[in-house]
mmCIF file of N, CA and C in Angstrom:
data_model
loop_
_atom_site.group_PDB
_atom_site.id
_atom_site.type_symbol
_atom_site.label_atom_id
_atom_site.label_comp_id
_atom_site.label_asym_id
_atom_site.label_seq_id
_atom_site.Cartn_x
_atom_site.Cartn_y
_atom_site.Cartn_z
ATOM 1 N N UNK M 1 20.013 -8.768 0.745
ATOM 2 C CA UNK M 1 18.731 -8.767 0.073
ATOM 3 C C UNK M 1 17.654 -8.150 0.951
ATOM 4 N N UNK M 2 16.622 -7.868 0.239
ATOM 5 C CA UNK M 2 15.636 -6.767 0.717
ATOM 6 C C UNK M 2 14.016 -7.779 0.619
ATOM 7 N N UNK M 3 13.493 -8.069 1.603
ATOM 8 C CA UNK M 3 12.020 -8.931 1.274
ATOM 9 C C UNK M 3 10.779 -7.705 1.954
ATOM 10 N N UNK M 4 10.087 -7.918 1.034
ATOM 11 C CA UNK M 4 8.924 -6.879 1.383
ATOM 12 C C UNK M 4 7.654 -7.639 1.451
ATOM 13 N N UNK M 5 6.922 -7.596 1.954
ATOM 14 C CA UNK M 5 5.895 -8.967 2.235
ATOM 15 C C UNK M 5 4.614 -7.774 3.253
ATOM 16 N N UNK M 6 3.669 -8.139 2.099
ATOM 17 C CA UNK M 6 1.966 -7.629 2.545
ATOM 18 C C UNK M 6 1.377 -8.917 2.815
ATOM 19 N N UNK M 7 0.448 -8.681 3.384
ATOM 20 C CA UNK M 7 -0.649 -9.056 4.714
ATOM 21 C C UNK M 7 -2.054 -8.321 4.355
ATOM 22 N N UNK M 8 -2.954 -8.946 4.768
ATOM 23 C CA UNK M 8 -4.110 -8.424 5.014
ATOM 24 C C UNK M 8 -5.456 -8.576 3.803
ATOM 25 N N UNK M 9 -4.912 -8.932 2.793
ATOM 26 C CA UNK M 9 -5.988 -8.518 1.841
ATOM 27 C C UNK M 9 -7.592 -9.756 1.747
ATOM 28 N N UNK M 10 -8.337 -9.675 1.251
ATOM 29 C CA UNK M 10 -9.428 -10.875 1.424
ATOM 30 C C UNK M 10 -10.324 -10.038 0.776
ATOM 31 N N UNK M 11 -11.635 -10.888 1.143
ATOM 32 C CA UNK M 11 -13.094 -10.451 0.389
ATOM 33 C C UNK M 11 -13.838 -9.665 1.555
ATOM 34 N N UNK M 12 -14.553 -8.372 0.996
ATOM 35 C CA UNK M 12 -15.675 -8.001 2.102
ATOM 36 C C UNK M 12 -16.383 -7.141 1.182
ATOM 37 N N UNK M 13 -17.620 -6.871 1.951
ATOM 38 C CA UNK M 13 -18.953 -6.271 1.378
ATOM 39 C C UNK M 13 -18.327 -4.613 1.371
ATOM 40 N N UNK M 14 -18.680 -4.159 0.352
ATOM 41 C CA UNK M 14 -19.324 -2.959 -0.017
ATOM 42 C C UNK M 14 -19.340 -2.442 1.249
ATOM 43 N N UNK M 15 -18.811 -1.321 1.648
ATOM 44 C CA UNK M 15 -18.831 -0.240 3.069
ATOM 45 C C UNK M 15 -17.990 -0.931 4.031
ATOM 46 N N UNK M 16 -17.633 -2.370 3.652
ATOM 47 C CA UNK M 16 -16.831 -2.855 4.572
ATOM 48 C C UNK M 16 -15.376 -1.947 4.751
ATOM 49 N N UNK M 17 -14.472 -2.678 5.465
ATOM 50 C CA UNK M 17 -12.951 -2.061 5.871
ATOM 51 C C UNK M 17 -12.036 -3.411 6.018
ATOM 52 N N UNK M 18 -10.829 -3.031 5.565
ATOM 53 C CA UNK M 18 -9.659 -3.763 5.574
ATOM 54 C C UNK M 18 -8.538 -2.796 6.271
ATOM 55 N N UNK M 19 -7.382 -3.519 6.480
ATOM 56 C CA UNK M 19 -5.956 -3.107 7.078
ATOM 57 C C UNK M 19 -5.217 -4.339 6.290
ATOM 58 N N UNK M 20 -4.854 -3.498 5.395
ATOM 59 C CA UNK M 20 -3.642 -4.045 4.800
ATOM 60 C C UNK M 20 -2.273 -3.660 5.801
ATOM 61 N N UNK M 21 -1.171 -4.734 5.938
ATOM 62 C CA UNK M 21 0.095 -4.333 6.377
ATOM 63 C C UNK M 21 1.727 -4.585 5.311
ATOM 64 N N UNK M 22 2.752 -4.121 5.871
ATOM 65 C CA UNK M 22 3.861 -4.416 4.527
ATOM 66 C C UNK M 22 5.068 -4.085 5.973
ATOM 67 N N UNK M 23 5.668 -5.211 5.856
ATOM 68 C CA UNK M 23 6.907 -4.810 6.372
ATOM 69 C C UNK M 23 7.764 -5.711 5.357
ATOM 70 N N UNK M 24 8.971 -4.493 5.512
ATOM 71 C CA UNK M 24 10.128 -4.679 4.925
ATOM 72 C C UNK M 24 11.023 -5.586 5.466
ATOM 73 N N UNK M 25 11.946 -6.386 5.383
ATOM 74 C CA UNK M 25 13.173 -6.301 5.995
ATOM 75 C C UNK M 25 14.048 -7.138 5.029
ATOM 76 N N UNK M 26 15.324 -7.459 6.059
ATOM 77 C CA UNK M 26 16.909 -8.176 5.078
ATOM 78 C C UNK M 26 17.756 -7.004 5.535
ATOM 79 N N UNK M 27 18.885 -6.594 4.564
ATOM 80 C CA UNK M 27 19.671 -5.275 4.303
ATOM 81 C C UNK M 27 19.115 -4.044 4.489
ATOM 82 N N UNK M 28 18.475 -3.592 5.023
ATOM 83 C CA UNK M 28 17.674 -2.528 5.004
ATOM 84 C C UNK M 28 18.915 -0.777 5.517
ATOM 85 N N UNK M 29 19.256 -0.354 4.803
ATOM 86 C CA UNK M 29 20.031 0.650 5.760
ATOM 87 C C UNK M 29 19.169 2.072 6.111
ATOM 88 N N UNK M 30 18.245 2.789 5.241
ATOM 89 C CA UNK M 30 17.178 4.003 5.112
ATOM 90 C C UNK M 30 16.505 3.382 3.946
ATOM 91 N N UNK M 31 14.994 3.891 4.523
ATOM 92 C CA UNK M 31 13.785 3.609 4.045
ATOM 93 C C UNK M 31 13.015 5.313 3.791
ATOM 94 N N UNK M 32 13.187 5.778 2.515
ATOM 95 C CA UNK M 32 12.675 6.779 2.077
ATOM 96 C C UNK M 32 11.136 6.694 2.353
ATOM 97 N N UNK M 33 11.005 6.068 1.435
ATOM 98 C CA UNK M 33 9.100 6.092 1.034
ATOM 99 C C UNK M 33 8.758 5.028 0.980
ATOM 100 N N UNK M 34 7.662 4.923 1.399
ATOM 101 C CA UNK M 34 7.119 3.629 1.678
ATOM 102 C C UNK M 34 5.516 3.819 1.593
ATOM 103 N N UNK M 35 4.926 2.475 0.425
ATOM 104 C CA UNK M 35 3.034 2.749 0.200
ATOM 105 C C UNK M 35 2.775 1.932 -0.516
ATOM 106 N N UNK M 36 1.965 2.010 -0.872
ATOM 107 C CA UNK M 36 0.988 1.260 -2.283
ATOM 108 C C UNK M 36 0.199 1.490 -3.251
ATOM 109 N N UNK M 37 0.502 0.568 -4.383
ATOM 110 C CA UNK M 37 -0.186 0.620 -5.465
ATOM 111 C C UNK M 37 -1.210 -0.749 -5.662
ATOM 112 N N UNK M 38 -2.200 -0.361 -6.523
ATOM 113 C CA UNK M 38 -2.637 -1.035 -7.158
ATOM 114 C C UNK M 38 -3.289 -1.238 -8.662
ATOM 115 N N UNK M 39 -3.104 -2.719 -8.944
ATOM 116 C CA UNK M 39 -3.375 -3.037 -10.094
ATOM 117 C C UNK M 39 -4.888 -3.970 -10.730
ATOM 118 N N UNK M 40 -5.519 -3.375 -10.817
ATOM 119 C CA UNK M 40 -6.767 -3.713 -11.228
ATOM 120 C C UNK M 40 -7.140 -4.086 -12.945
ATOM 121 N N UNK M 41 -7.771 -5.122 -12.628
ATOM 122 C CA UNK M 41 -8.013 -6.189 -14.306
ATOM 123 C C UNK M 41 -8.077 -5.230 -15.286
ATOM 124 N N UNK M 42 -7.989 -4.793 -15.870
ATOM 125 C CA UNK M 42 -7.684 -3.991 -17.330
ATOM 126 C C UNK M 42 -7.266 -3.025 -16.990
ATOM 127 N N UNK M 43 -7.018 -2.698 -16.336
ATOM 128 C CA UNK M 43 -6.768 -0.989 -15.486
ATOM 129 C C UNK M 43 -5.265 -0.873 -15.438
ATOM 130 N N UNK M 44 -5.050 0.546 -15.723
ATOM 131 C CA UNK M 44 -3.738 0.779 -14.910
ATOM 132 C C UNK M 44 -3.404 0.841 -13.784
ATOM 133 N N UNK M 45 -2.358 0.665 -13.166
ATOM 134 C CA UNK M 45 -1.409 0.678 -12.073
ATOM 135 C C UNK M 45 -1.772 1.989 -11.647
ATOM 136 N N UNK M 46 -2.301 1.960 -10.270
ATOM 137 C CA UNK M 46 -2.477 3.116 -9.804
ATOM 138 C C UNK M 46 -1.997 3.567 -8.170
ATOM 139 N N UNK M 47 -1.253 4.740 -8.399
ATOM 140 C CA UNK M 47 -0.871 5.068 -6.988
ATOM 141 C C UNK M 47 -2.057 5.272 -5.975
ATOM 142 N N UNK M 48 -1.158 4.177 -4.570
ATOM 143 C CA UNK M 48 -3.082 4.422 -3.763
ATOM 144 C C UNK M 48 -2.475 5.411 -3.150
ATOM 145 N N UNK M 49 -1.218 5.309 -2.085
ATOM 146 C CA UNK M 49 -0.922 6.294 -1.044
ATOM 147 C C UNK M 49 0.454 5.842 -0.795
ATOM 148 N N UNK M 50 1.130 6.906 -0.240
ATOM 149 C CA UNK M 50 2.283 6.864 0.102
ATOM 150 C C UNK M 50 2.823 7.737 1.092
ATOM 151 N N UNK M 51 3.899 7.247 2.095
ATOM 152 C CA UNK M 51 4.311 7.972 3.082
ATOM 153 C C UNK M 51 5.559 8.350 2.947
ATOM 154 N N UNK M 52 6.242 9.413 3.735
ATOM 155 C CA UNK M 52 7.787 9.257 3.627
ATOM 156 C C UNK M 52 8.458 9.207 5.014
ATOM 157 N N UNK M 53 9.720 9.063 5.076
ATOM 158 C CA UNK M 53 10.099 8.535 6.831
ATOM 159 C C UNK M 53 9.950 9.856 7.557
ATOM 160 N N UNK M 54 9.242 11.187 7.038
ATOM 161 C CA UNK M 54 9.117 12.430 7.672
ATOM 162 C C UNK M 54 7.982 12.806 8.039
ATOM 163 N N UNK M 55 6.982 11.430 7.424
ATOM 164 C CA UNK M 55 5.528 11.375 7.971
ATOM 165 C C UNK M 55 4.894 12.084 6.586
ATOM 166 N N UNK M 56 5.168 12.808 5.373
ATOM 167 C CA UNK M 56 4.571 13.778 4.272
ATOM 168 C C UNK M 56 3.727 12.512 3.800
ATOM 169 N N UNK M 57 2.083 12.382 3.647
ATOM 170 C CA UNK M 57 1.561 11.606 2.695
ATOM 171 C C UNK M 57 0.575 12.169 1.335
ATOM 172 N N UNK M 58 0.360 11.249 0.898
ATOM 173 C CA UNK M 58 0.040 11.827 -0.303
ATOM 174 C C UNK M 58 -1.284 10.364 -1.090
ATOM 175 N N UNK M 59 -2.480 10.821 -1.322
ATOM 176 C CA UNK M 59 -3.733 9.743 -1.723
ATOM 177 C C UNK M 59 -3.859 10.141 -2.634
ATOM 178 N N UNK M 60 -4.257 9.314 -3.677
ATOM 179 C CA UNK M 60 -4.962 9.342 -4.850
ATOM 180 C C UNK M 60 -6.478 9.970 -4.175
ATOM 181 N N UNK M 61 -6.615 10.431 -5.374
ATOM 182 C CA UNK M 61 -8.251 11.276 -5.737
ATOM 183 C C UNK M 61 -9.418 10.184 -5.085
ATOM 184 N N UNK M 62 -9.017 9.242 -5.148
ATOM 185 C CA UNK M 62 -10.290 8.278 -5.513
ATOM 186 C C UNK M 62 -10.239 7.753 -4.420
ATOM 187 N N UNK M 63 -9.205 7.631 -3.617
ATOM 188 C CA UNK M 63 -9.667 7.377 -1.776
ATOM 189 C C UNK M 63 -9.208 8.366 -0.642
ATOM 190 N N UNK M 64 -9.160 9.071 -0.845
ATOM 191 C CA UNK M 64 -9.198 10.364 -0.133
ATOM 192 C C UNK M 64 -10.465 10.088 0.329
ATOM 193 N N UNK M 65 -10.149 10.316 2.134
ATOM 194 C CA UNK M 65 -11.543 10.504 3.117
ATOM 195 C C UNK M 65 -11.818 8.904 3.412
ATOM 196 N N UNK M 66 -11.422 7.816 2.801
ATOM 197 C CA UNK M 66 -11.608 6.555 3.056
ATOM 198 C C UNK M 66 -10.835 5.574 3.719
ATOM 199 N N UNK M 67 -9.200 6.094 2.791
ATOM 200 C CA UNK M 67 -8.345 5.656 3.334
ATOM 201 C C UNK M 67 -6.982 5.552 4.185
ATOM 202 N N UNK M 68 -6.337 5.482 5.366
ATOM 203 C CA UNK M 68 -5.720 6.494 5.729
ATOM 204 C C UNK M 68 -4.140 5.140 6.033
ATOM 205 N N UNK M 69 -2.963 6.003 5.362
ATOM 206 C CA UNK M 69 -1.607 5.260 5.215
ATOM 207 C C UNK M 69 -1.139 5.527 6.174
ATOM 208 N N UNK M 70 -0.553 5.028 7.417
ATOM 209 C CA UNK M 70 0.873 5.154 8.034
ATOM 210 C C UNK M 70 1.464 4.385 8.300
ATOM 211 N N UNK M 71 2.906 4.412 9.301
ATOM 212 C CA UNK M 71 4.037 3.732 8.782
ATOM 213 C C UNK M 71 4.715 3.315 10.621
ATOM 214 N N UNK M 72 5.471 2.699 11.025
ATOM 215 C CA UNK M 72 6.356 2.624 11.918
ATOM 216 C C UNK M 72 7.416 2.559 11.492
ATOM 217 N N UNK M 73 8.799 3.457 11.497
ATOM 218 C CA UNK M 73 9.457 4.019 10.807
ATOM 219 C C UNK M 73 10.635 2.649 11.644
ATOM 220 N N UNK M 74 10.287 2.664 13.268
ATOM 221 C CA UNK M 74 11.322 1.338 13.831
ATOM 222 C C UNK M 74 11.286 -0.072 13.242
ATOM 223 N N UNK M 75 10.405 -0.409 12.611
ATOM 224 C CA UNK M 75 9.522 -1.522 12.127
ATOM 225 C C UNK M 75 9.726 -1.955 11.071
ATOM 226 N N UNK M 76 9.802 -0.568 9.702
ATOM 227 C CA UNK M 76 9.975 -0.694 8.463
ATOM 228 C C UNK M 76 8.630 -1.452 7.875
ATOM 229 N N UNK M 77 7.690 -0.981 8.444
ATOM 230 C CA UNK M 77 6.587 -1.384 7.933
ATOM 231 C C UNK M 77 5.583 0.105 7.870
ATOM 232 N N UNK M 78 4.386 -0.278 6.825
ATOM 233 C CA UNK M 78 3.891 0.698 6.529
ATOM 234 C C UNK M 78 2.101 -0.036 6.455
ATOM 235 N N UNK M 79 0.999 0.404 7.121
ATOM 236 C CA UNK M 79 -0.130 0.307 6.412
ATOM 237 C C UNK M 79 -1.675 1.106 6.384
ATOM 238 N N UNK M 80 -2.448 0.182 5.818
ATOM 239 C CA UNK M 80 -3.142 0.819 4.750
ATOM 240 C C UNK M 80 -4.679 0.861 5.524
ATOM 241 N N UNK M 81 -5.291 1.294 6.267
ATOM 242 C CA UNK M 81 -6.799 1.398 6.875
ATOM 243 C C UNK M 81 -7.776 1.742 5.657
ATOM 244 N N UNK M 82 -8.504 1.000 4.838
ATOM 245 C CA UNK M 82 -9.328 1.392 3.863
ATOM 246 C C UNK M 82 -10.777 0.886 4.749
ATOM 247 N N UNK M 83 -11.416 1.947 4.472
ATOM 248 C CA UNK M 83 -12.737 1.931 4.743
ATOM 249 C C UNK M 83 -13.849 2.550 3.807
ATOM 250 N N UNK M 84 -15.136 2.222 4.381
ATOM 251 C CA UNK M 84 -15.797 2.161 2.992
ATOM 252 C C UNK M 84 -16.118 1.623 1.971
ATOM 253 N N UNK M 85 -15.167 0.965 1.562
ATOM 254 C CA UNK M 85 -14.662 0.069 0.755
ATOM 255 C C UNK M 85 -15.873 -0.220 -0.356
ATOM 256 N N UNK M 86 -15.384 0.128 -1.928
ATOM 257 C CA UNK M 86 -16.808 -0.130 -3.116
ATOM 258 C C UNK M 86 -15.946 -0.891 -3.872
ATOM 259 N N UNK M 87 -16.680 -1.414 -4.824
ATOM 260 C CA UNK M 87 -16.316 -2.338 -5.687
ATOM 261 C C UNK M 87 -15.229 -2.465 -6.615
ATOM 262 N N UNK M 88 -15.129 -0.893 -7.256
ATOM 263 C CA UNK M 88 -14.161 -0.481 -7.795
ATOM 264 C C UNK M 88 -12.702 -0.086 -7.151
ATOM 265 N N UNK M 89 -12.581 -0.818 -5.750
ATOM 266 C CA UNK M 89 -11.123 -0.668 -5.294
ATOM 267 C C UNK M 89 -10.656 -1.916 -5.045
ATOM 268 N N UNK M 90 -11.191 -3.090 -5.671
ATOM 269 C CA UNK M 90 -11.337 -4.310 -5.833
ATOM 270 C C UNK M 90 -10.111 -4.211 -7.066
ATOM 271 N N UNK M 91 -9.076 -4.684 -6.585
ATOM 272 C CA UNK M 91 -7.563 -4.680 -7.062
ATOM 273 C C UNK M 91 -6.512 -5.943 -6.282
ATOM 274 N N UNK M 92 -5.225 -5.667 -7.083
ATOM 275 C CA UNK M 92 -3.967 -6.361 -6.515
ATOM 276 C C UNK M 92 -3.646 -5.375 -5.581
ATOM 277 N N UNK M 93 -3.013 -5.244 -4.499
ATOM 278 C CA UNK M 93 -2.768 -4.379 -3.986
ATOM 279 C C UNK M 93 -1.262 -4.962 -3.613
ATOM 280 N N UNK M 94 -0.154 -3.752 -4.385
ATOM 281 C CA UNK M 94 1.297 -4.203 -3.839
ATOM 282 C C UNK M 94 2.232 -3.026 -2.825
ATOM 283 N N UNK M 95 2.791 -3.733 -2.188
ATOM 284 C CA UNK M 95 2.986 -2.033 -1.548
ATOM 285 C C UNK M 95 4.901 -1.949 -1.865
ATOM 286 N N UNK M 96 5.263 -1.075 -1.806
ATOM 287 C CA UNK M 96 6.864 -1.122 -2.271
ATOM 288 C C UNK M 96 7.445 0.490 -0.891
ATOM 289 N N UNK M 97 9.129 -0.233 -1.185
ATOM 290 C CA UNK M 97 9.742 0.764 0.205
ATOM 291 C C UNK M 97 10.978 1.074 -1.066
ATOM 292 N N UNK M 98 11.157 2.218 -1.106
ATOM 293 C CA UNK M 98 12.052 3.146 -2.084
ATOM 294 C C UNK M 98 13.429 3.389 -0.852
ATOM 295 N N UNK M 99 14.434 2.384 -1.223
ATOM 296 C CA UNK M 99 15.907 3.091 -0.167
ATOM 297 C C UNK M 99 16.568 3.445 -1.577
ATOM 298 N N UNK M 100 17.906 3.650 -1.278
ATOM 299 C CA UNK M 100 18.714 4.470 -1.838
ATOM 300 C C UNK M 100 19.070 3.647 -3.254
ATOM 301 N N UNK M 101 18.224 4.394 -4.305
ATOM 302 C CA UNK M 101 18.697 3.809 -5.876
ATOM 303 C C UNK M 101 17.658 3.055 -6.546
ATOM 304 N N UNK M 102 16.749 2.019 -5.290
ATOM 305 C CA UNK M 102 16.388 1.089 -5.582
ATOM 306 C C UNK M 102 15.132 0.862 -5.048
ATOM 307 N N UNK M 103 13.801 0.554 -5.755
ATOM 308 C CA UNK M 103 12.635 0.199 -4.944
ATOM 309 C C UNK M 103 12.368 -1.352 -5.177
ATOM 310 N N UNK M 104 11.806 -1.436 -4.150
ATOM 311 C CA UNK M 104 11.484 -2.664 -3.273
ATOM 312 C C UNK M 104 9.850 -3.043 -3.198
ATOM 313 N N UNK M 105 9.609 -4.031 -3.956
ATOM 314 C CA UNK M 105 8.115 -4.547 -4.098
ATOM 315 C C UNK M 105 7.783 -5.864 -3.128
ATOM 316 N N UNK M 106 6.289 -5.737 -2.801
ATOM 317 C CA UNK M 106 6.475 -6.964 -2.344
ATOM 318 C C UNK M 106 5.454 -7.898 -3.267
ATOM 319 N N UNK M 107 4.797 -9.046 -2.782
ATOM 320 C CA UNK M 107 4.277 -9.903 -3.791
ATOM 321 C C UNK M 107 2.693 -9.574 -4.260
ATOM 322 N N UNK M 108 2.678 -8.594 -3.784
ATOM 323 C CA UNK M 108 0.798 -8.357 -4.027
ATOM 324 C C UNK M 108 -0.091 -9.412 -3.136
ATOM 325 N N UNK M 109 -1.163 -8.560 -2.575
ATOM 326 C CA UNK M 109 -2.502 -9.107 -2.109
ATOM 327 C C UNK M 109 -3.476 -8.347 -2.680
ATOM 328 N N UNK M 110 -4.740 -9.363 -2.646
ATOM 329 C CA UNK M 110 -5.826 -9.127 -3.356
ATOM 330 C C UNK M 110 -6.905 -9.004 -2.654
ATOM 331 N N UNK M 111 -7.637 -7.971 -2.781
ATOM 332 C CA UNK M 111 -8.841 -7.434 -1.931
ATOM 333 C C UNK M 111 -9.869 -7.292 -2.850
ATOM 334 N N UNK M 112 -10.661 -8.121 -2.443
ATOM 335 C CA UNK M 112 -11.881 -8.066 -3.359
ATOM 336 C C UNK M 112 -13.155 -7.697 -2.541
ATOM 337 N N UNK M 113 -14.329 -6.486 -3.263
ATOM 338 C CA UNK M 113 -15.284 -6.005 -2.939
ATOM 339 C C UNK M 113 -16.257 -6.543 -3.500
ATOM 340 N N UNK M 114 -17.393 -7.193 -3.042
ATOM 341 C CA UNK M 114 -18.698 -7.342 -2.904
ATOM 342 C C UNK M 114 -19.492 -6.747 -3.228
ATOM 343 N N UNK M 115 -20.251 -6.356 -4.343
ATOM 344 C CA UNK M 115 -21.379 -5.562 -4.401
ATOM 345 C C UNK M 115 -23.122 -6.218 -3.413
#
């Protein structure tokens, strides 16, 4: 079995910053991609960022310049430096690790922004 488990999320003001973290572990044999999404109250599921074990990342539109993903590839963990931080990124935040066939979620944390 495969447990994926985030860290980090809480309340802060408007311009504030968080570090979300996600490590994987259990069975683990290769860890493709590894990042996060989030899910916000009426909103769709939205890709925040994602890495791959070759370092290639990739941000949504909407935190580009704010937020920056990386990973320790020995670790099997991956995270999330958001800064800036506005109201509207006030979400579940889940992060998931893609190995072979099968992706891997973990339980969601919640980061809530302050106006």
């Amino acid at each position: 079995q495969v447990q994926v488990v985030e860290s980090g999320g809480g309340l802060v003001q408007t311009g504030g910053s968080l570090r979300l973290s996600c490590v994987a572990s259990g069975s683990i044999f290769s860890i493709n991609v590894m990042g996060w999404y989030r899910q916000a109250p009426g909103k769709q599921c939205e890709l925040v960022a994602r890495i791959t074990s070759g370092g290639t990342i990739t941000y949504a539109d909407s935190v580009k310049g704010r937020f920056t993903i990386s990973r320790d590839n020995a670790k099997n963990a991956v995270f999330l430096q958001m800064n800036n931080l506005r109201p509207e990124d006030t979400a579940v935040y889940y992060c998931y690790a893609d190995m072979v066939y099968q992706r891997y979620w973990g339980q969601g944390t919640q980061v809530t922004v302050s106006s």
